[in-house]
């Protein structure tokens, strides 16, 4: 395949991914609503219409540290998620060779997580504007009192998610690499073309369960909406974004859901998001992942530290067991 054709395939895969991802938030909200026995929004509303709506909203300069950098973080997030999708494409796997590896995939996913920490750190007020009252969580006005912003709580929680919350997810990603004997994404796909999908093995089944739980943590979805404790920190830094920045954030989050399905399809089924009929498999995986996340969110309460820590520890132990089984 010549380079022009390869570029065309890559662009075509990006167009399909961009179209599909904007429907996933609607599928998620609709599924959650049906479980809760209500109609819910239109399928196009949470993803497509919300993105268009925010693009035409008036933008204001947020009261934040480095406001321009703060507003640019959703764009950086979208670029990082697009880069993750890029290295999953077969043409890129062939062209980049060892650079399209599991290490690159994990590194980009970790960068995507770190960007949320930056969002929390730069944001220092509610609703993007200074409030008529002190925007403080604790402390008083007397000299030497310890004071903090609402978003600093989100920053601390985000750091916990980055440091150990998503650990089970990353351990699960290495199960297919261990079975294939290579961290090269192309080798992992080729291995499953010969030996069958990893998901049909015992380590693959355990890894699938851990992958789903870990991806909920990466998405910061219920019951692991740890960074966005709605009842006490009012969605953390995300309420600060408006207009085009909010629209780009919506796109980046929707694209991340789709990319999660593509990561699973590539590593556990051996079907990367190629610009062909086979792209249906990653699309189905992303839809199933979205609906499963919605059902979990509908039934599960918001976890606190009492539930969060044991869940992460138990899932990490299970993932380590799957890795050991994969070695055997």
mmCIF file of C-alpha atoms in Angstrom:
data_model
loop_
_atom_site.group_PDB
_atom_site.id
_atom_site.type_symbol
_atom_site.label_atom_id
_atom_site.label_comp_id
_atom_site.label_asym_id
_atom_site.label_seq_id
_atom_site.Cartn_x
_atom_site.Cartn_y
_atom_site.Cartn_z
ATOM 1 C CA UNK A 1 0.000 0.000 0.000
ATOM 2 C CA UNK A 2 1.513 3.356 -1.059
ATOM 3 C CA UNK A 3 1.820 6.273 1.340
ATOM 4 C CA UNK A 4 -1.021 8.293 -0.236
ATOM 5 C CA UNK A 5 -3.458 5.408 0.154
ATOM 6 C CA UNK A 6 -2.279 4.854 3.742
ATOM 7 C CA UNK A 7 -2.875 8.501 4.611
ATOM 8 C CA UNK A 8 -6.329 8.274 3.046
ATOM 9 C CA UNK A 9 -7.145 5.231 5.180
ATOM 10 C CA UNK A 10 -5.971 7.034 8.312
ATOM 11 C CA UNK A 11 -8.066 10.118 7.507
ATOM 12 C CA UNK A 12 -11.097 7.936 6.746
ATOM 13 C CA UNK A 13 -10.730 6.112 10.077
ATOM 14 C CA UNK A 14 -10.518 9.456 11.891
ATOM 15 C CA UNK A 15 -13.688 10.709 10.180
ATOM 16 C CA UNK A 16 -15.618 7.565 11.159
ATOM 17 C CA UNK A 17 -14.297 7.744 14.728
ATOM 18 C CA UNK A 18 -15.237 11.430 15.034
ATOM 19 C CA UNK A 19 -18.782 10.761 13.849
ATOM 20 C CA UNK A 20 -19.319 7.721 16.062
ATOM 21 C CA UNK A 21 -17.887 9.248 19.233
ATOM 22 C CA UNK A 22 -20.371 12.137 19.307
ATOM 23 C CA UNK A 23 -23.256 9.647 19.544
ATOM 24 C CA UNK A 24 -21.793 7.781 22.524
ATOM 25 C CA UNK A 25 -22.711 10.368 25.227
ATOM 26 C CA UNK A 26 -26.313 10.185 24.033
ATOM 27 C CA UNK A 27 -26.276 6.383 24.144
ATOM 28 C CA UNK A 28 -24.841 6.537 27.653
ATOM 29 C CA UNK A 29 -27.460 8.982 28.973
ATOM 30 C CA UNK A 30 -30.300 7.191 27.184
ATOM 31 C CA UNK A 31 -29.251 3.803 28.573
ATOM 32 C CA UNK A 32 -28.932 5.171 32.089
ATOM 33 C CA UNK A 33 -32.362 6.796 31.808
ATOM 34 C CA UNK A 34 -34.025 3.594 30.611
ATOM 35 C CA UNK A 35 -32.564 1.657 33.534
ATOM 36 C CA UNK A 36 -34.031 4.303 35.834
ATOM 37 C CA UNK A 37 -37.384 4.011 33.991
ATOM 38 C CA UNK A 38 -37.422 7.456 32.427
ATOM 39 C CA UNK A 39 -37.214 8.688 28.846
ATOM 40 C CA UNK A 40 -33.924 10.526 29.023
ATOM 41 C CA UNK A 41 -32.554 12.963 26.425
ATOM 42 C CA UNK A 42 -32.454 12.520 22.668
ATOM 43 C CA UNK A 43 -29.509 10.488 21.402
ATOM 44 C CA UNK A 44 -28.102 13.537 19.624
ATOM 45 C CA UNK A 45 -28.481 15.939 22.543
ATOM 46 C CA UNK A 46 -25.597 15.118 24.980
ATOM 47 C CA UNK A 47 -22.951 14.769 22.288
ATOM 48 C CA UNK A 48 -23.773 16.506 19.013
ATOM 49 C CA UNK A 49 -26.149 19.293 20.056
ATOM 50 C CA UNK A 50 -24.275 20.052 23.274
ATOM 51 C CA UNK A 51 -21.029 20.475 21.354
ATOM 52 C CA UNK A 52 -22.652 22.794 18.807
ATOM 53 C CA UNK A 53 -24.404 24.754 21.548
ATOM 54 C CA UNK A 54 -21.218 25.462 23.463
ATOM 55 C CA UNK A 55 -19.377 26.546 20.317
ATOM 56 C CA UNK A 56 -21.833 29.449 19.982
ATOM 57 C CA UNK A 57 -21.845 30.420 23.662
ATOM 58 C CA UNK A 58 -20.146 33.587 24.825
ATOM 59 C CA UNK A 59 -16.648 33.026 26.168
ATOM 60 C CA UNK A 60 -15.285 34.713 29.289
ATOM 61 C CA UNK A 61 -11.822 34.841 30.766
ATOM 62 C CA UNK A 62 -11.842 32.473 33.757
ATOM 63 C CA UNK A 63 -10.478 33.530 37.119
ATOM 64 C CA UNK A 64 -7.691 30.992 37.050
ATOM 65 C CA UNK A 65 -3.933 30.695 37.114
ATOM 66 C CA UNK A 66 -2.685 31.022 33.516
ATOM 67 C CA UNK A 67 -6.210 31.352 32.072
ATOM 68 C CA UNK A 68 -5.057 30.879 28.472
ATOM 69 C CA UNK A 69 -3.257 27.663 29.321
ATOM 70 C CA UNK A 70 -6.273 26.559 31.348
ATOM 71 C CA UNK A 71 -8.597 27.109 28.365
ATOM 72 C CA UNK A 72 -6.120 25.317 26.077
ATOM 73 C CA UNK A 73 -6.026 22.128 28.181
ATOM 74 C CA UNK A 74 -9.167 20.606 26.547
ATOM 75 C CA UNK A 75 -7.517 21.092 23.139
ATOM 76 C CA UNK A 76 -4.375 19.338 24.380
ATOM 77 C CA UNK A 77 -6.568 16.550 25.779
ATOM 78 C CA UNK A 78 -8.291 16.109 22.424
ATOM 79 C CA UNK A 79 -4.909 15.980 20.655
ATOM 80 C CA UNK A 80 -3.603 13.340 23.087
ATOM 81 C CA UNK A 81 -6.731 11.187 22.678
ATOM 82 C CA UNK A 82 -6.433 11.538 18.890
ATOM 83 C CA UNK A 83 -2.793 10.402 19.154
ATOM 84 C CA UNK A 84 -3.911 7.303 21.076
ATOM 85 C CA UNK A 85 -6.384 6.529 18.299
ATOM 86 C CA UNK A 86 -3.674 7.141 15.714
ATOM 87 C CA UNK A 87 -1.272 4.486 17.003
ATOM 88 C CA UNK A 88 -4.120 1.926 17.017
ATOM 89 C CA UNK A 89 -4.599 2.219 13.249
ATOM 90 C CA UNK A 90 -3.004 -0.672 11.294
ATOM 91 C CA UNK A 91 -1.271 1.618 8.788
ATOM 92 C CA UNK A 92 0.422 3.490 11.629
ATOM 93 C CA UNK A 93 1.373 0.230 13.375
ATOM 94 C CA UNK A 94 3.160 -0.891 10.213
ATOM 95 C CA UNK A 95 4.781 2.472 9.483
ATOM 96 C CA UNK A 96 5.935 3.265 13.016
ATOM 97 C CA UNK A 97 6.949 -0.256 14.002
ATOM 98 C CA UNK A 98 8.220 -0.400 17.616
ATOM 99 C CA UNK A 99 7.029 3.153 18.291
ATOM 100 C CA UNK A 100 3.416 1.941 18.004
ATOM 101 C CA UNK A 101 3.794 -0.098 21.163
ATOM 102 C CA UNK A 102 1.975 -0.698 24.401
ATOM 103 C CA UNK A 103 4.440 1.615 26.156
ATOM 104 C CA UNK A 104 3.392 4.499 23.883
ATOM 105 C CA UNK A 105 -0.274 3.645 24.457
ATOM 106 C CA UNK A 106 0.092 3.604 28.242
ATOM 107 C CA UNK A 107 2.184 6.782 28.180
ATOM 108 C CA UNK A 108 -0.409 8.725 26.203
ATOM 109 C CA UNK A 109 -3.227 7.477 28.444
ATOM 110 C CA UNK A 110 -1.255 8.628 31.473
ATOM 111 C CA UNK A 111 -0.699 12.054 29.900
ATOM 112 C CA UNK A 112 -4.453 12.301 29.340
ATOM 113 C CA UNK A 113 -4.983 11.624 33.053
ATOM 114 C CA UNK A 114 -2.360 14.186 34.100
ATOM 115 C CA UNK A 115 -4.119 16.907 32.101
ATOM 116 C CA UNK A 116 -7.110 16.636 34.448
ATOM 117 C CA UNK A 117 -4.749 17.321 37.339
ATOM 118 C CA UNK A 118 -3.595 20.482 35.567
ATOM 119 C CA UNK A 119 -7.226 21.525 35.060
ATOM 120 C CA UNK A 120 -7.836 21.160 38.778
ATOM 121 C CA UNK A 121 -4.658 23.016 39.704
ATOM 122 C CA UNK A 122 -5.213 26.014 37.441
ATOM 123 C CA UNK A 123 -8.867 26.550 38.327
ATOM 124 C CA UNK A 124 -9.477 28.555 41.493
ATOM 125 C CA UNK A 125 -13.039 29.828 41.477
ATOM 126 C CA UNK A 126 -16.589 28.639 40.853
ATOM 127 C CA UNK A 127 -18.359 29.268 37.559
ATOM 128 C CA UNK A 128 -15.302 30.982 36.023
ATOM 129 C CA UNK A 129 -15.837 34.243 37.860
ATOM 130 C CA UNK A 130 -15.030 35.562 41.309
ATOM 131 C CA UNK A 131 -17.960 35.105 43.638
ATOM 132 C CA UNK A 132 -19.347 37.840 45.941
ATOM 133 C CA UNK A 133 -18.323 35.687 48.912
ATOM 134 C CA UNK A 134 -14.991 33.975 49.725
ATOM 135 C CA UNK A 135 -14.626 30.918 47.522
ATOM 136 C CA UNK A 136 -13.104 28.746 50.212
ATOM 137 C CA UNK A 137 -13.675 25.234 51.464
ATOM 138 C CA UNK A 138 -12.129 25.568 54.870
ATOM 139 C CA UNK A 139 -10.402 28.132 57.033
ATOM 140 C CA UNK A 140 -11.321 31.591 58.178
ATOM 141 C CA UNK A 141 -10.125 35.130 57.524
ATOM 142 C CA UNK A 142 -7.802 35.419 60.480
ATOM 143 C CA UNK A 143 -4.062 35.591 59.850
ATOM 144 C CA UNK A 144 -2.265 32.316 59.259
ATOM 145 C CA UNK A 145 -5.424 30.270 58.694
ATOM 146 C CA UNK A 146 -5.128 27.412 56.237
ATOM 147 C CA UNK A 147 -7.384 28.069 53.263
ATOM 148 C CA UNK A 148 -8.086 26.159 50.084
ATOM 149 C CA UNK A 149 -10.215 26.404 46.953
ATOM 150 C CA UNK A 150 -12.881 23.938 45.954
ATOM 151 C CA UNK A 151 -10.795 22.830 42.998
ATOM 152 C CA UNK A 152 -7.823 21.948 45.227
ATOM 153 C CA UNK A 153 -9.904 19.084 46.612
ATOM 154 C CA UNK A 154 -10.418 17.898 43.041
ATOM 155 C CA UNK A 155 -6.676 18.243 42.420
ATOM 156 C CA UNK A 156 -5.902 16.014 45.402
ATOM 157 C CA UNK A 157 -8.456 13.448 44.265
ATOM 158 C CA UNK A 158 -7.158 13.570 40.706
ATOM 159 C CA UNK A 159 -3.636 12.894 41.977
ATOM 160 C CA UNK A 160 -4.918 9.801 43.792
ATOM 161 C CA UNK A 161 -6.573 8.568 40.612
ATOM 162 C CA UNK A 162 -3.366 9.070 38.632
ATOM 163 C CA UNK A 163 -1.052 7.523 41.212
ATOM 164 C CA UNK A 164 -2.921 4.318 42.033
ATOM 165 C CA UNK A 165 -6.609 4.522 41.071
ATOM 166 C CA UNK A 166 -6.041 3.522 37.449
ATOM 167 C CA UNK A 167 -3.300 0.984 38.239
ATOM 168 C CA UNK A 168 -5.535 -2.092 37.620
ATOM 169 C CA UNK A 169 -6.442 -0.745 34.181
ATOM 170 C CA UNK A 170 -2.812 -0.456 33.094
ATOM 171 C CA UNK A 171 -1.933 -3.877 34.474
ATOM 172 C CA UNK A 172 -4.787 -5.374 32.440
ATOM 173 C CA UNK A 173 -3.416 -3.790 29.257
ATOM 174 C CA UNK A 174 -0.240 -5.857 29.545
ATOM 175 C CA UNK A 175 -2.047 -9.218 29.650
ATOM 176 C CA UNK A 176 -2.306 -9.457 25.807
ATOM 177 C CA UNK A 177 1.342 -8.359 25.518
ATOM 178 C CA UNK A 178 2.461 -11.136 27.860
ATOM 179 C CA UNK A 179 0.510 -13.746 25.925
ATOM 180 C CA UNK A 180 1.842 -12.445 22.592
ATOM 181 C CA UNK A 181 5.384 -12.149 23.912
ATOM 182 C CA UNK A 182 5.723 -8.596 22.599
ATOM 183 C CA UNK A 183 4.682 -5.052 23.491
ATOM 184 C CA UNK A 184 4.435 -4.137 19.816
ATOM 185 C CA UNK A 185 0.768 -3.532 18.964
ATOM 186 C CA UNK A 186 1.156 -5.096 15.542
ATOM 187 C CA UNK A 187 2.608 -8.270 17.069
ATOM 188 C CA UNK A 188 -0.295 -8.451 19.525
ATOM 189 C CA UNK A 189 -2.778 -8.227 16.639
ATOM 190 C CA UNK A 190 -0.889 -10.845 14.599
ATOM 191 C CA UNK A 191 -0.755 -13.204 17.580
ATOM 192 C CA UNK A 192 -4.540 -13.145 17.893
ATOM 193 C CA UNK A 193 -4.979 -13.704 14.159
ATOM 194 C CA UNK A 194 -3.129 -16.993 14.615
ATOM 195 C CA UNK A 195 -4.095 -18.103 18.152
ATOM 196 C CA UNK A 196 -7.517 -16.499 18.478
ATOM 197 C CA UNK A 197 -8.724 -13.556 20.577
ATOM 198 C CA UNK A 198 -7.171 -13.090 23.997
ATOM 199 C CA UNK A 199 -10.643 -12.655 25.507
ATOM 200 C CA UNK A 200 -11.353 -16.366 24.942
ATOM 201 C CA UNK A 201 -8.637 -17.318 27.429
ATOM 202 C CA UNK A 202 -8.843 -17.249 31.229
ATOM 203 C CA UNK A 203 -6.413 -14.305 31.564
ATOM 204 C CA UNK A 204 -8.394 -12.503 28.860
ATOM 205 C CA UNK A 205 -11.692 -12.967 30.708
ATOM 206 C CA UNK A 206 -10.196 -11.693 33.959
ATOM 207 C CA UNK A 207 -8.464 -8.893 32.077
ATOM 208 C CA UNK A 208 -11.766 -7.876 30.467
ATOM 209 C CA UNK A 209 -13.400 -7.462 33.874
ATOM 210 C CA UNK A 210 -10.440 -5.477 35.198
ATOM 211 C CA UNK A 211 -10.306 -3.421 31.985
ATOM 212 C CA UNK A 212 -13.929 -2.380 32.385
ATOM 213 C CA UNK A 213 -13.569 -1.418 36.053
ATOM 214 C CA UNK A 214 -10.301 0.387 35.375
ATOM 215 C CA UNK A 215 -11.686 2.253 32.381
ATOM 216 C CA UNK A 216 -14.541 3.559 34.529
ATOM 217 C CA UNK A 217 -11.857 5.007 36.806
ATOM 218 C CA UNK A 218 -9.998 6.530 33.844
ATOM 219 C CA UNK A 219 -13.262 8.054 32.594
ATOM 220 C CA UNK A 220 -14.025 9.309 36.104
ATOM 221 C CA UNK A 221 -17.443 7.716 35.719
ATOM 222 C CA UNK A 222 -19.830 6.558 38.455
ATOM 223 C CA UNK A 223 -19.273 4.959 40.870
ATOM 224 C CA UNK A 224 -15.695 6.251 40.536
ATOM 225 C CA UNK A 225 -16.591 9.906 39.904
ATOM 226 C CA UNK A 226 -13.957 10.606 42.490
ATOM 227 C CA UNK A 227 -12.609 13.802 40.987
ATOM 228 C CA UNK A 228 -16.101 15.169 40.334
ATOM 229 C CA UNK A 229 -17.733 14.730 43.717
ATOM 230 C CA UNK A 230 -20.957 16.393 42.607
ATOM 231 C CA UNK A 231 -22.303 16.818 46.106
ATOM 232 C CA UNK A 232 -19.308 18.631 47.561
ATOM 233 C CA UNK A 233 -16.972 20.007 44.878
ATOM 234 C CA UNK A 234 -19.541 20.712 42.146
ATOM 235 C CA UNK A 235 -17.773 18.832 39.331
ATOM 236 C CA UNK A 236 -14.388 20.247 40.256
ATOM 237 C CA UNK A 237 -12.696 22.217 37.465
ATOM 238 C CA UNK A 238 -15.076 21.222 34.688
ATOM 239 C CA UNK A 239 -17.691 23.816 35.648
ATOM 240 C CA UNK A 240 -15.124 26.494 34.807
ATOM 241 C CA UNK A 241 -15.116 25.715 31.108
ATOM 242 C CA UNK A 242 -17.471 27.538 28.788
ATOM 243 C CA UNK A 243 -18.000 28.274 25.130
ATOM 244 C CA UNK A 244 -15.460 26.666 22.765
ATOM 245 C CA UNK A 245 -13.347 25.248 25.605
ATOM 246 C CA UNK A 246 -16.360 23.370 26.959
ATOM 247 C CA UNK A 247 -17.256 22.152 23.462
ATOM 248 C CA UNK A 248 -13.740 20.803 22.914
ATOM 249 C CA UNK A 249 -13.803 19.120 26.322
ATOM 250 C CA UNK A 250 -17.104 17.420 25.412
ATOM 251 C CA UNK A 251 -15.574 16.188 22.169
ATOM 252 C CA UNK A 252 -12.413 14.957 23.918
ATOM 253 C CA UNK A 253 -14.383 13.036 26.552
ATOM 254 C CA UNK A 254 -16.637 11.455 23.920
ATOM 255 C CA UNK A 255 -13.614 10.540 21.799
ATOM 256 C CA UNK A 256 -11.954 8.960 24.848
ATOM 257 C CA UNK A 257 -14.952 6.635 25.294
ATOM 258 C CA UNK A 258 -14.685 5.536 21.660
ATOM 259 C CA UNK A 259 -10.906 5.124 21.921
ATOM 260 C CA UNK A 260 -11.418 2.930 24.995
ATOM 261 C CA UNK A 261 -13.516 0.579 22.886
ATOM 262 C CA UNK A 262 -10.826 0.623 20.189
ATOM 263 C CA UNK A 263 -8.104 -0.181 22.743
ATOM 264 C CA UNK A 264 -10.088 -3.175 23.992
ATOM 265 C CA UNK A 265 -10.886 -4.359 20.467
ATOM 266 C CA UNK A 266 -7.215 -4.136 19.475
ATOM 267 C CA UNK A 267 -5.676 -5.748 22.553
ATOM 268 C CA UNK A 268 -8.282 -8.366 23.495
ATOM 269 C CA UNK A 269 -9.952 -9.163 20.140
ATOM 270 C CA UNK A 270 -7.118 -8.476 17.713
ATOM 271 C CA UNK A 271 -9.281 -6.158 15.599
ATOM 272 C CA UNK A 272 -7.845 -2.616 15.341
ATOM 273 C CA UNK A 273 -9.975 0.289 14.043
ATOM 274 C CA UNK A 274 -9.054 -0.113 10.376
ATOM 275 C CA UNK A 275 -10.792 1.877 7.654
ATOM 276 C CA UNK A 276 -12.765 -1.136 6.444
ATOM 277 C CA UNK A 277 -15.747 -3.265 7.381
ATOM 278 C CA UNK A 278 -13.801 -4.525 10.417
ATOM 279 C CA UNK A 279 -14.154 -1.118 12.078
ATOM 280 C CA UNK A 280 -17.638 -2.287 13.058
ATOM 281 C CA UNK A 281 -16.029 -4.397 15.791
ATOM 282 C CA UNK A 282 -14.384 -1.432 17.630
ATOM 283 C CA UNK A 283 -17.610 0.549 17.195
ATOM 284 C CA UNK A 284 -19.657 -2.274 18.763
ATOM 285 C CA UNK A 285 -17.096 -2.545 21.581
ATOM 286 C CA UNK A 286 -17.369 1.180 22.304
ATOM 287 C CA UNK A 287 -21.181 1.006 22.328
ATOM 288 C CA UNK A 288 -21.180 -2.008 24.674
ATOM 289 C CA UNK A 289 -18.640 -0.288 26.909
ATOM 290 C CA UNK A 290 -20.787 2.862 26.947
ATOM 291 C CA UNK A 291 -23.995 1.004 27.788
ATOM 292 C CA UNK A 292 -22.271 -1.076 30.487
ATOM 293 C CA UNK A 293 -20.891 2.115 32.043
ATOM 294 C CA UNK A 294 -24.384 3.653 31.962
ATOM 295 C CA UNK A 295 -25.980 0.626 33.664
ATOM 296 C CA UNK A 296 -23.232 0.621 36.316
ATOM 297 C CA UNK A 297 -23.719 4.330 36.889
ATOM 298 C CA UNK A 298 -27.475 3.897 37.238
ATOM 299 C CA UNK A 299 -27.238 1.216 39.913
ATOM 300 C CA UNK A 300 -24.041 2.084 41.782
ATOM 301 C CA UNK A 301 -23.755 4.815 44.414
ATOM 302 C CA UNK A 302 -20.928 7.337 44.358
ATOM 303 C CA UNK A 303 -17.918 5.741 46.053
ATOM 304 C CA UNK A 304 -16.164 7.407 48.965
ATOM 305 C CA UNK A 305 -12.716 6.521 50.303
ATOM 306 C CA UNK A 306 -14.251 3.662 52.258
ATOM 307 C CA UNK A 307 -15.360 1.936 49.044
ATOM 308 C CA UNK A 308 -12.789 3.338 46.623
ATOM 309 C CA UNK A 309 -9.598 2.043 48.250
ATOM 310 C CA UNK A 310 -10.754 -1.576 48.764
ATOM 311 C CA UNK A 311 -12.085 -1.699 45.193
ATOM 312 C CA UNK A 312 -8.801 -0.503 43.719
ATOM 313 C CA UNK A 313 -6.759 -2.882 45.896
ATOM 314 C CA UNK A 314 -8.971 -5.887 45.120
ATOM 315 C CA UNK A 315 -9.007 -5.123 41.381
ATOM 316 C CA UNK A 316 -5.227 -4.705 41.365
ATOM 317 C CA UNK A 317 -4.783 -8.097 43.044
ATOM 318 C CA UNK A 318 -7.105 -9.712 40.487
ATOM 319 C CA UNK A 319 -5.186 -8.117 37.621
ATOM 320 C CA UNK A 320 -1.874 -9.366 39.016
ATOM 321 C CA UNK A 321 -3.349 -12.885 39.217
ATOM 322 C CA UNK A 322 -4.399 -12.602 35.560
ATOM 323 C CA UNK A 323 -0.871 -11.545 34.635
ATOM 324 C CA UNK A 324 0.586 -14.560 36.485
ATOM 325 C CA UNK A 325 -1.860 -16.880 34.722
ATOM 326 C CA UNK A 326 -0.887 -15.316 31.376
ATOM 327 C CA UNK A 327 2.754 -16.193 32.056
ATOM 328 C CA UNK A 328 1.896 -19.843 32.731
#
